[in-house]
Amino acid sequence: MKYIFNITINLFLLAIPCLPAFSQRYPQALSPQESMGTFQLHDAFGIEPFVAEPDVLSPVDMVFDDNKNIYVVEMGDYPYDAKPGNFKGRIRLLKDTDGDGKIDKSYVYADGLPSATSVLPWKAGIIVAAAPDILYLKDTNGDFKADSREVLFTGFFAKNSEAQITSLRFGADNWIYANNNGQAGLITSPKWPDKPAIQVGGGGFRFRMDRGIFEPESGTGQFGQAIDDWGHRFYTQNTLHIQQSPIAARYVNRHPYLPSYRTDVNVSDHELEMFQKSATPYWRQQRSDRRQAKYDSLKTGNKEYARDHFTGASGATYYGGDAFPESFYGSVFTGEVAGNLVHRDVIKSQPGQPAYTATRSGEDKGGEFLASTDSWFRPVNMALGPDGYLYLIDMYRQHIETPVSIPEDLKADMDFSKGEQYGRIWRIFPKVGEKRNLQLPDLHSKNSAELIPFLSHPNQWWRLNAQRLLLERQDQSMVPILKKAFAETQDARGRLHIMYALEGLGALEEGMVGSALADTHPGMREHGLVLAEKYPKYLPEVIKLTNDPSPQVSYQASLSLGQFSGKEVLPVLVNVAGKNAEQPLYRLSVLSSVPGSSAEMAGLLAESGFFDSASPGKLKFAEDFGYITGSRNGKNEIGGLLGVLENKDKSYQAAVLNGLAKGIKRSKNQTEPDKNVIRSLQKMEDKSGDEVTKAIHLVKKAMNVR
């Protein structure tokens, strides 16, 4: 019988010679239950389907609002550019009408959107990132469809769907933050047409709905932005699964003379490695083999990886819930869509380091929080629920990569839209303890006084949404209640949200800022510093906090210090520069400030002994200081700087001169050099070695001096 069976099979295969050889290269889709059976999840947790196709299709983001609604962003255009007249972006509205914790109604709230990527609640409607716009949508007649559509901002990059405006997050400081992947764009606001246009190239974007203000933000995040309890932002970018920008854009934009800089910090201590369970796709192995062969032929020493390394990091999400075991609070979860897994990072503060460190938990060594053998499983994003559970958004596609990154011959049997009829959202819960039933919250119906206790809720979702509602309502009768709560609240996170609730109501008092500066929690001191920048009386406290034991506080103090003027500021900035010159972020904190890059600063640095011994960080500081001086080219500034350096170490002279030459080339103030400059250059050249002489010639060339 076995022999006959084999003959039958062989005859069948001979009868269909038209079948392509690559027909079995890629596996087919699994049902939600079948796919769930492929999950290898951390032992302490369970997972279950929350909603699946046809109720959601190609989901990429979701949010629980304050009025029993769940909004899901569906990216139907992906991975192709959205075509005008045929936009496929949608917002899905999910409802639980009988209160059993299960979704029983799904509505298309809005469609025809170009590459929608992210959603955020605001005033009974939603803010949606849909490049080139950020929109405000609202259902005004109760039919579960948005009949009002307003453009809040426009001008964002709209070509590549993997590099657009996304990841809208409401911060505890009342600002809404968005990733922009560093793409250039001249942003205007049809809603606030009197506000000047801003350029966002090289960073992100942030805005305040209550005040109609918007500005660039630092960080080149792609898809995924996690904001912790204290406003520190972590973001993903394909191969770099977790980065941070500890310095805000408003500081690096304090003057226009800085040399090029990078504020992104890769905070992972475990490089690009991950533990993949799914098979390597045929096209990826082929592409990697070809690339490696090319590297080998050119003897570059480069190594190409087909698997087990991050290439599709996505959806960084901060876990600030109250349902997981305590050790998971503060973790950042990131999806890896190419590796079909979810990675967990534990965030730690390191002594003397402004940026945090993201490390693997000891219990995750050798594995991931969640990994699947189903190659269609695409964990693009996550959301924290009001129940404290983690909701995992699974786009579920056969191929997740953009076609432009794959060789033409390998794309012959790849259908990049295959799977657009699928989509899953998974619910992750702890196994220990009573399982919570999801009750969609109705904060919307509560009066403002009833919202205030939620500002100290152990779940970040409740704190942020209660604060947002207070900001929206602008109920001034809450001011005395909030002031009393600020004085009495024991939880530091509660004090933070109460403080910013008052700030949003225009009722923050000077004394509360002083209390924050002296708070026992470093996060409160950090925010106290930001708020203290408006109050000259707090300069002594800011100076004191430059020596705070918390590296995040001391770093913020070095930034905030540069916002003040007065004779006390410069000596402290000199001290900050001397102690931290080897750290690029600290160098930038000083040089980005007006006093820290002033002509007076050079003399004080010399008096402090800064130039007495050379180190790589100090030489880089000196070069950048020279660049700023040359770029600004203020009256007598270059001559004054050269005068300070005439008798200093030759390495410092060369560093400053090289910086000056680059800065002068860029300067818009092309004035004739004064006699002091020529005299100082001649003195240095008479006593210098080759390195300094070469740098002097560069300065003379930049100034058109023979």
XYZ file of C-alpha atoms in Angstrom:
706
model
C 0.000 0.000 0.000
C 2.832 2.416 0.834
C 4.423 1.730 -2.589
C 1.133 2.368 -4.408
C 0.551 5.551 -2.373
C 3.990 6.924 -3.341
C 3.362 6.151 -7.018
C 0.022 7.952 -6.823
C 1.604 11.038 -5.293
C 4.383 11.091 -7.882
C 1.881 10.778 -10.753
C -0.139 13.634 -9.238
C 2.923 15.870 -9.085
C 3.824 15.033 -12.682
C 0.332 15.991 -13.742
C 0.789 19.590 -12.482
C 4.141 20.719 -13.872
C 2.855 24.324 -14.012
C 3.174 24.718 -10.234
C 6.121 27.086 -9.544
C 9.026 25.687 -7.586
C 8.656 28.432 -5.013
C 5.015 27.707 -4.159
C 5.936 26.379 -0.713
C 8.571 28.963 0.185
C 6.296 30.829 2.547
C 3.851 29.296 5.046
C 0.160 30.144 5.008
C -1.923 31.969 7.614
C -3.134 30.361 10.830
C -6.376 30.976 12.683
C -6.118 32.991 15.923
C -6.326 29.811 17.996
C -3.714 28.048 15.850
C -1.399 31.054 15.999
C -1.804 31.300 19.773
C -0.618 27.707 19.992
C 2.740 28.789 18.559
C 3.375 31.376 21.300
C 6.172 30.811 23.788
C 5.315 33.276 26.541
C 6.973 34.116 29.849
C 5.872 31.489 32.397
C 4.165 34.036 34.658
C 1.680 35.133 32.002
C -1.204 33.957 29.896
C -2.465 35.301 26.596
C -5.847 35.255 24.874
C -7.464 36.780 21.787
C -9.189 40.062 22.591
C -10.473 40.925 19.121
C -9.654 39.553 15.665
C -10.639 39.760 12.021
C -13.097 40.795 10.651
C -13.584 43.215 13.565
C -10.076 44.608 13.070
C -7.949 44.558 9.906
C -4.256 45.480 9.633
C -4.180 47.161 13.085
C -1.139 49.236 14.094
C -2.267 51.253 17.137
C -5.063 51.359 19.697
C -6.200 53.460 22.622
C -8.790 53.195 25.389
C -10.556 56.521 25.827
C -12.392 57.844 28.898
C -15.893 57.106 27.555
C -16.096 53.315 27.065
C -14.533 53.428 23.597
C -11.580 51.657 22.032
C -10.123 53.209 18.883
C -7.926 51.126 16.584
C -5.822 52.464 13.712
C -5.899 50.265 10.598
C -3.119 50.797 8.065
C -4.671 49.341 4.941
C -2.209 51.049 2.563
C 0.857 49.391 4.066
C 3.487 48.828 2.751
C 2.742 51.001 -0.276
C 2.483 54.780 -0.459
C -1.062 56.005 0.076
C -2.641 56.916 -3.268
C -4.754 60.105 -3.433
C -8.371 59.218 -4.112
C -7.883 55.708 -2.760
C -6.592 56.146 0.775
C -7.094 52.991 2.837
C -6.307 54.246 6.327
C -9.143 53.641 8.812
C -10.049 54.203 12.420
C -12.087 51.384 13.928
C -14.325 51.995 16.945
C -14.794 48.955 19.199
C -17.579 48.706 21.768
C -18.550 46.349 24.574
C -22.286 47.035 24.736
C -23.257 44.490 27.396
C -20.364 45.064 29.809
C -19.031 41.505 29.756
C -15.490 42.596 28.882
C -15.750 41.306 25.326
C -16.018 43.348 22.126
C -19.387 42.845 20.440
C -19.589 45.855 18.106
C -17.094 47.128 15.544
C -17.661 50.314 13.559
C -15.614 52.085 10.902
C -15.315 55.409 12.697
C -13.331 57.061 9.891
C -11.898 55.928 6.578
C -10.170 57.379 3.544
C -7.195 58.416 5.674
C -3.666 58.541 4.205
C -1.438 56.094 6.091
C -2.934 56.675 9.533
C -0.486 55.512 12.195
C -1.563 56.675 15.652
C -4.541 57.862 17.708
C -5.072 59.780 20.951
C -8.297 60.866 22.733
C -9.132 64.561 23.067
C -12.432 66.248 24.018
C -14.737 63.332 23.128
C -12.977 62.944 19.791
C -9.586 61.704 18.643
C -6.329 63.150 17.393
C -4.959 61.076 14.503
C -1.501 61.090 12.915
C -2.082 60.678 9.169
C 0.800 62.189 7.191
C 1.078 64.837 5.932
C -1.414 65.874 8.633
C -2.348 65.529 12.263
C -6.153 65.541 12.363
C -8.887 65.977 14.929
C -11.907 63.744 14.292
C -15.188 63.734 16.159
C -18.609 62.081 16.009
C -21.054 64.910 16.702
C -24.362 63.076 16.087
C -23.830 59.760 17.893
C -23.824 57.428 14.869
C -20.306 56.069 15.668
C -18.818 57.767 12.597
C -16.635 60.862 12.620
C -18.561 63.581 10.808
C -16.178 66.383 11.853
C -12.624 66.443 10.487
C -10.198 69.264 11.280
C -6.548 69.611 10.266
C -4.529 70.582 13.323
C -1.064 70.499 11.719
C 0.215 69.835 8.218
C 3.509 69.545 6.362
C 4.871 66.237 7.644
C 6.838 63.828 5.450
C 4.392 61.530 3.630
C 6.393 59.373 1.202
C 7.519 56.267 3.077
C 4.889 54.728 5.368
C 7.646 53.441 7.679
C 9.028 56.928 8.322
C 6.044 59.172 8.980
C 4.601 61.097 11.920
C 3.367 58.596 14.506
C 3.320 57.472 18.165
C 1.130 60.195 19.688
C 1.532 60.197 23.473
C 0.046 62.494 26.103
C 2.739 63.381 28.633
C 2.394 64.229 32.293
C 3.656 67.755 31.448
C 0.509 68.421 29.336
C 2.407 68.188 26.022
C 1.558 65.640 23.332
C 4.665 63.999 21.839
C 5.027 62.386 18.410
C 7.782 60.531 16.565
C 8.841 61.936 13.189
C 11.823 59.707 12.310
C 13.872 62.887 11.874
C 12.171 63.655 8.573
C 12.246 67.217 7.254
C 8.985 69.123 7.099
C 7.797 72.712 7.407
C 4.904 72.440 9.832
C 2.025 74.911 9.914
C -1.274 74.886 11.781
C -4.563 75.656 10.012
C -6.176 75.668 13.459
C -3.758 78.287 14.793
C -2.776 80.158 11.602
C -1.157 83.021 13.508
C 1.599 80.702 14.787
C 4.846 80.678 12.741
C 5.843 77.606 10.732
C 8.517 75.363 12.245
C 11.017 72.957 10.711
C 11.101 69.469 12.268
C 13.961 67.911 10.287
C 16.333 65.917 12.471
C 13.914 65.335 15.322
C 10.359 64.807 16.517
C 7.365 67.017 17.303
C 5.366 68.100 20.312
C 2.313 70.308 20.841
C -0.201 71.501 23.412
C -3.874 71.473 22.530
C -4.843 73.718 25.445
C -2.512 76.537 24.395
C -2.158 76.088 20.649
C 1.632 75.892 20.748
C 3.917 73.474 18.911
C 7.649 72.974 18.458
C 10.337 70.510 17.354
C 11.401 67.840 19.808
C 14.622 65.867 19.991
C 14.917 62.210 19.026
C 14.604 60.371 15.720
C 12.082 57.775 16.862
C 10.362 55.700 14.218
C 7.361 53.572 15.221
C 7.009 53.246 18.970
C 7.398 55.690 21.838
C 7.354 54.771 25.511
C 7.107 57.550 28.103
C 7.797 56.574 31.694
C 6.176 58.007 34.819
C 8.595 60.946 34.829
C 8.469 61.925 31.174
C 11.594 60.157 29.907
C 10.963 59.071 26.322
C 12.236 55.808 24.841
C 11.724 55.023 21.171
C 12.428 52.432 18.504
C 14.043 52.631 15.085
C 14.273 49.298 13.231
C 17.690 47.905 14.239
C 17.944 50.117 17.337
C 15.204 48.701 19.494
C 15.487 51.256 22.304
C 16.943 54.765 22.255
C 16.609 57.881 24.375
C 17.245 61.594 23.880
C 17.980 63.019 27.352
C 18.263 66.607 26.071
C 15.118 68.335 24.830
C 15.174 70.219 21.526
C 14.362 73.514 23.218
C 17.821 73.437 24.794
C 19.822 72.570 21.688
C 17.944 75.331 19.843
C 18.908 78.060 22.320
C 21.357 79.570 19.826
C 22.086 78.815 16.150
C 25.865 78.383 16.309
C 26.316 74.777 17.454
C 28.209 72.296 15.275
C 26.352 69.190 14.187
C 25.301 67.047 17.099
C 23.383 63.868 17.856
C 21.032 63.650 20.803
C 19.966 60.013 20.291
C 21.536 57.511 22.672
C 21.317 53.775 22.083
C 20.637 52.751 25.682
C 20.610 48.981 25.145
C 23.437 47.064 26.790
C 22.792 43.954 24.706
C 23.371 45.287 21.191
C 21.163 43.884 18.415
C 20.809 40.319 19.617
C 17.438 38.627 20.117
C 16.196 35.037 20.452
C 14.052 34.226 17.440
C 11.913 31.068 17.278
C 10.450 31.439 13.782
C 12.167 30.156 10.652
C 14.242 32.523 8.536
C 12.215 33.644 5.482
C 13.585 32.450 2.148
C 14.050 35.949 0.738
C 15.921 37.149 3.826
C 18.370 34.249 3.809
C 18.987 34.745 0.097
C 19.531 38.483 0.487
C 21.850 37.988 3.451
C 23.898 35.372 1.592
C 24.322 37.739 -1.354
C 25.339 40.637 0.833
C 27.803 38.496 2.778
C 29.350 37.234 -0.445
C 29.866 40.819 -1.557
C 31.421 41.805 1.788
C 33.714 38.796 1.611
C 34.809 39.553 -1.952
C 35.649 43.124 -0.963
C 37.246 41.934 2.300
C 35.325 44.544 4.305
C 35.032 42.382 7.396
C 31.297 43.188 7.623
C 28.917 40.552 8.956
C 25.380 40.195 7.604
C 22.756 38.570 9.817
C 19.668 36.816 8.473
C 18.108 36.252 11.911
C 18.486 36.670 15.681
C 19.273 40.386 15.320
C 16.865 43.315 15.520
C 15.822 44.641 12.120
C 12.139 45.435 12.664
C 11.842 46.842 16.188
C 8.455 48.456 16.634
C 5.961 49.795 19.163
C 8.001 50.532 22.307
C 5.492 50.598 25.190
C 6.016 51.495 28.834
C 4.382 49.191 31.344
C 2.966 51.432 34.074
C 0.077 49.193 35.080
C -1.016 47.714 38.383
C -1.758 44.117 37.391
C 1.602 42.558 36.481
C 4.066 41.398 39.144
C 5.885 44.332 40.730
C 9.185 43.512 39.012
C 7.581 44.269 35.637
C 6.565 47.811 36.513
C 8.625 50.274 34.495
C 9.654 47.738 31.853
C 9.617 48.745 28.189
C 8.159 46.168 25.815
C 9.106 46.297 22.130
C 7.765 44.227 19.261
C 10.109 42.765 16.663
C 7.966 42.275 13.575
C 10.662 40.574 11.497
C 11.585 38.159 14.285
C 7.971 37.505 15.403
C 8.619 38.262 19.053
C 8.161 40.731 21.917
C 11.265 41.894 23.775
C 11.352 43.240 27.329
C 13.848 45.787 28.649
C 14.407 46.692 32.292
C 15.288 50.383 32.572
C 18.028 51.334 35.040
C 19.706 54.578 36.058
C 23.495 54.409 36.107
C 25.710 56.634 38.290
C 26.903 59.730 36.447
C 25.033 58.888 33.235
C 22.238 61.213 32.002
C 20.807 58.439 29.802
C 19.287 55.303 31.261
C 20.446 51.770 30.477
C 18.104 49.152 29.043
C 19.051 45.638 30.075
C 17.601 42.149 29.950
C 15.975 40.862 33.089
C 17.776 37.945 34.685
C 14.709 35.783 34.087
C 14.773 36.631 30.360
C 18.371 35.569 29.745
C 18.441 33.304 26.715
C 14.864 34.033 25.720
C 12.242 36.656 24.987
C 9.106 37.733 26.815
C 7.077 36.312 23.908
C 8.257 34.522 20.777
C 6.260 32.731 18.097
C 7.058 30.191 15.426
C 4.229 31.666 13.326
C 6.021 33.865 10.785
C 2.788 35.809 10.146
C 2.723 37.051 13.752
C 3.609 40.764 13.548
C 3.608 42.465 16.972
C 3.684 46.065 15.725
C 2.518 47.831 18.869
C 1.072 47.519 22.369
C -1.208 49.473 24.690
C -1.669 49.586 28.441
C -5.274 48.924 29.386
C -7.279 50.442 32.240
C -7.352 46.934 33.706
C -3.567 46.979 34.005
C -3.131 44.318 31.322
C -1.020 44.643 28.190
C -2.779 44.625 24.822
C -0.660 43.392 21.939
C -1.446 44.582 18.398
C -0.713 41.952 15.758
C -0.886 43.240 12.168
C -0.704 39.606 10.987
C 0.828 39.674 7.497
C 2.744 37.185 5.412
C 5.346 39.854 4.682
C 5.932 42.950 6.816
C 8.939 44.426 5.020
C 8.791 47.327 2.604
C 9.314 46.123 -0.995
C 12.042 48.688 -1.697
C 14.448 46.804 0.568
C 14.204 43.471 -1.282
C 15.903 42.527 -4.611
C 13.542 42.383 -7.576
C 13.998 38.686 -8.357
C 13.176 37.701 -4.772
C 9.924 39.682 -4.892
C 8.556 37.555 -7.744
C 6.564 35.287 -5.412
C 5.927 37.808 -2.622
C 2.495 39.360 -2.243
C 3.008 42.265 0.153
C -0.714 42.782 0.684
C -1.307 39.149 1.599
C -2.916 39.219 5.009
C -4.660 42.578 4.782
C -7.885 40.677 5.582
C -6.435 39.706 8.978
C -5.650 41.436 12.232
C -5.505 40.425 15.897
C -5.275 42.115 19.273
C -4.092 39.901 22.117
C -4.621 40.381 25.849
C -1.689 39.482 28.122
C -2.446 38.866 31.803
C -0.639 37.448 34.854
C -1.458 33.870 35.838
C -1.237 34.547 39.567
C -4.221 36.176 41.244
C -7.801 36.591 40.168
C -8.153 37.375 36.496
C -9.575 40.835 35.942
C -12.611 41.437 33.790
C -12.194 44.397 31.460
C -14.672 47.101 32.339
C -14.339 49.926 29.840
C -14.048 53.040 32.022
C -16.473 55.933 32.062
C -14.399 58.792 33.414
C -16.212 61.098 31.031
C -19.394 61.125 33.130
C -17.583 61.911 36.398
C -17.484 65.472 37.664
C -14.107 67.173 37.991
C -13.837 66.631 41.759
C -14.313 62.896 41.241
C -11.355 62.859 38.845
C -8.797 64.150 41.341
C -8.286 60.868 43.276
C -7.409 59.168 40.004
C -4.336 61.423 39.674
C -2.712 59.122 42.255
C -3.993 55.838 40.832
C -1.379 53.031 40.695
C -2.118 52.526 36.971
C -0.595 55.162 34.667
C -3.604 54.963 32.319
C -5.931 56.366 34.986
C -3.529 59.107 36.057
C -2.942 60.401 32.538
C -6.574 60.280 31.480
C -7.824 61.998 34.637
C -5.251 64.746 34.131
C -6.163 65.115 30.449
C -9.846 65.540 31.297
C -9.045 68.226 33.867
C -6.944 69.991 31.233
C -9.781 69.792 28.697
C -12.438 71.070 31.086
C -10.469 74.008 32.523
C -12.655 73.908 35.642
C -11.168 76.641 37.834
C -13.232 75.542 40.828
C -10.818 72.610 41.157
C -7.825 74.817 41.953
C -8.211 74.897 45.756
C -8.960 71.174 45.870
C -5.876 70.419 43.800
C -3.694 72.650 45.969
C -4.830 70.792 49.053
C -4.190 67.446 47.358
C -0.686 68.541 46.327
C 0.186 69.285 49.953
C -1.254 66.030 51.269
C -0.541 63.374 48.609
C 2.054 60.830 49.682
C 2.627 59.222 46.271
C 5.251 61.119 44.248
C 3.571 60.242 40.969
C 0.366 61.731 42.311
C 2.173 64.934 43.258
C 3.544 65.159 39.705
C 0.120 64.842 38.071
C -1.499 67.236 40.540
C 1.270 69.772 39.934
C 0.753 69.657 36.174
C -3.025 69.672 36.536
C -2.559 73.010 38.301
C -0.082 74.139 35.641
C -2.646 73.296 32.958
C -5.220 75.410 34.788
C -2.766 78.327 34.986
C -2.766 78.027 38.771
C 0.716 76.686 39.564
C 2.226 78.787 42.352
C 5.865 79.679 42.823
C 5.958 77.928 46.189
C 4.887 74.627 44.626
C 7.886 74.808 42.304
C 10.081 75.294 45.351
C 8.489 72.241 46.970
C 9.203 70.196 43.846
C 12.863 71.285 43.871
C 13.174 69.993 47.434
C 11.065 66.862 46.945
C 12.382 63.508 48.177
C 11.727 61.907 44.774
C 14.261 62.670 42.014
C 11.517 62.758 39.355
C 9.813 65.615 41.153
C 13.112 67.492 41.504
C 13.745 67.026 37.789
C 10.383 68.562 36.855
C 10.846 71.245 39.496
C 13.989 72.321 37.634
C 12.130 72.679 34.340
C 9.412 74.763 35.980
C 11.958 76.800 37.985
C 13.407 78.240 34.769
C 10.663 80.895 34.955
C 11.622 81.974 38.484
C 14.984 83.790 38.965
C 14.681 83.399 42.750
C 15.329 79.661 42.423
C 18.785 80.022 40.835
C 20.537 78.978 44.095
C 18.454 75.773 44.213
C 19.238 75.046 40.550
C 22.954 75.505 41.220
C 22.742 73.168 44.213
C 21.031 70.467 42.150
C 23.904 70.321 39.641
C 25.467 68.086 42.322
C 22.350 66.014 42.988
C 23.010 62.268 43.505
C 20.487 61.442 40.782
C 22.218 61.713 37.372
C 18.932 62.672 35.723
C 18.424 65.530 38.188
C 22.008 66.799 37.985
C 21.869 66.700 34.181
C 18.582 68.600 34.053
C 20.105 71.131 36.442
C 22.991 71.681 34.009
C 20.438 72.326 31.249
C 18.184 74.561 33.328
C 21.160 76.536 34.643
C 21.859 77.777 31.127
C 18.427 79.432 31.082
C 19.507 81.858 33.811
C 21.745 84.907 33.660
C 23.879 86.431 36.384
C 27.415 86.267 37.700
C 26.723 83.042 39.605
C 25.923 81.035 36.453
C 29.239 80.962 34.573
C 31.462 79.524 37.354
C 29.009 76.672 37.836
C 28.903 75.941 34.102
C 32.711 75.899 34.133
C 32.587 73.361 36.944
C 30.022 71.238 35.079
C 32.204 71.283 31.956
C 35.326 70.359 33.894
C 33.730 67.434 35.735
C 31.853 65.983 32.774
C 33.895 66.854 29.689
C 34.203 63.215 28.618
C 30.436 62.903 28.215
C 28.986 64.282 24.939
C 25.603 65.032 26.526
C 27.157 67.200 29.218
C 29.325 69.038 26.685
C 26.179 69.762 24.707
C 24.293 70.905 27.813
C 26.905 73.594 28.474
C 27.693 74.681 24.914
C 24.036 74.858 23.870
C 23.454 77.581 26.453
C 24.150 81.230 25.731
C 26.330 81.803 28.838
C 28.126 78.460 28.410
C 29.266 79.404 24.893
C 29.988 83.072 25.629
C 33.272 84.918 25.232
C 33.535 85.228 29.027
C 33.381 81.444 29.393
C 36.782 80.940 27.726
C 38.620 83.076 30.263
C 36.952 81.365 33.206
C 37.782 77.943 31.763
C 41.435 78.964 31.580
C 41.409 80.285 35.148
C 39.859 77.040 36.392
C 42.671 74.942 34.949
C 40.475 73.371 32.270
C 43.271 73.690 29.686
C 46.061 72.479 31.960
C 45.770 68.818 30.967
C 44.390 67.362 27.750
C 41.854 64.588 27.354
C 39.703 63.525 24.380
C 36.550 65.032 25.867
C 38.179 68.325 26.780
C 39.754 68.638 23.332
C 36.373 68.021 21.724
C 34.809 70.641 24.007
C 37.550 73.098 22.982
C 37.028 72.380 19.284
C 33.258 72.853 19.552
C 33.764 76.037 21.577
C 35.999 77.308 18.777
C 33.377 76.366 16.203
C 30.679 78.340 18.043
C 32.957 81.358 18.405
C 33.832 81.291 14.706
C 30.250 80.754 13.628
C 28.994 83.620 15.774
C 32.025 85.818 14.878
C 31.041 88.521 17.329
C 33.065 91.684 17.755
C 36.532 90.912 19.180
C 35.419 87.361 20.150
C 37.879 85.416 18.008
C 40.769 87.620 19.076
C 39.801 87.265 22.709
C 39.653 83.469 22.460
C 43.022 83.279 20.735
C 44.496 85.535 23.412
C 43.368 83.094 26.106
C 45.038 80.197 24.264
C 48.360 81.817 23.326
C 50.291 80.112 26.139
C 48.206 76.961 26.458
C 48.975 73.401 25.431
C 49.474 72.988 21.668
C 46.804 70.306 21.477
C 44.227 72.781 22.775
C 45.414 75.432 20.354
C 45.011 73.036 17.425
C 41.572 71.920 18.601
C 40.240 75.475 18.986
C 41.770 76.612 15.707
C 40.262 73.682 13.788
C 36.902 74.498 15.305
C 37.302 78.184 14.473
C 38.086 77.410 10.834
C 34.943 75.295 10.447
C 32.780 77.828 12.257
C 34.062 80.823 10.299
C 33.272 79.041 7.023
C 29.688 78.648 8.162
C 29.317 82.104 9.718
C 26.783 84.539 8.304
C 28.765 87.364 9.895
C 31.650 87.644 7.432
C 33.471 90.625 8.937
C 37.114 91.478 8.485
C 39.340 89.990 11.213
C 40.676 92.558 13.679
C 44.367 93.185 14.333
C 44.323 91.133 17.527
C 43.367 88.023 15.552
C 46.211 88.442 13.084
C 48.674 89.188 15.894
C 47.635 86.131 17.945
C 47.799 83.828 14.939
C 51.294 85.072 14.152
C 52.477 84.534 17.736
C 51.123 80.985 17.747
C 52.665 80.196 14.384
C 56.087 81.428 15.483
C 56.103 79.046 18.467
C 54.014 76.118 17.218
C 54.495 72.690 15.736
C 53.087 71.225 12.546
C 49.613 70.475 13.932
C 48.999 74.044 15.086
C 50.550 75.555 11.955
C 48.239 73.519 9.769
C 45.215 74.640 11.829
C 46.347 78.296 11.619
C 46.470 78.066 7.847
C 42.907 76.704 7.847
C 41.743 79.672 9.943
C 43.508 82.148 7.647
C 41.981 80.497 4.604
C 38.503 80.663 6.154
C 39.048 84.387 6.879
C 40.633 85.066 3.464
C 43.843 86.211 5.173
C 47.226 85.493 3.610
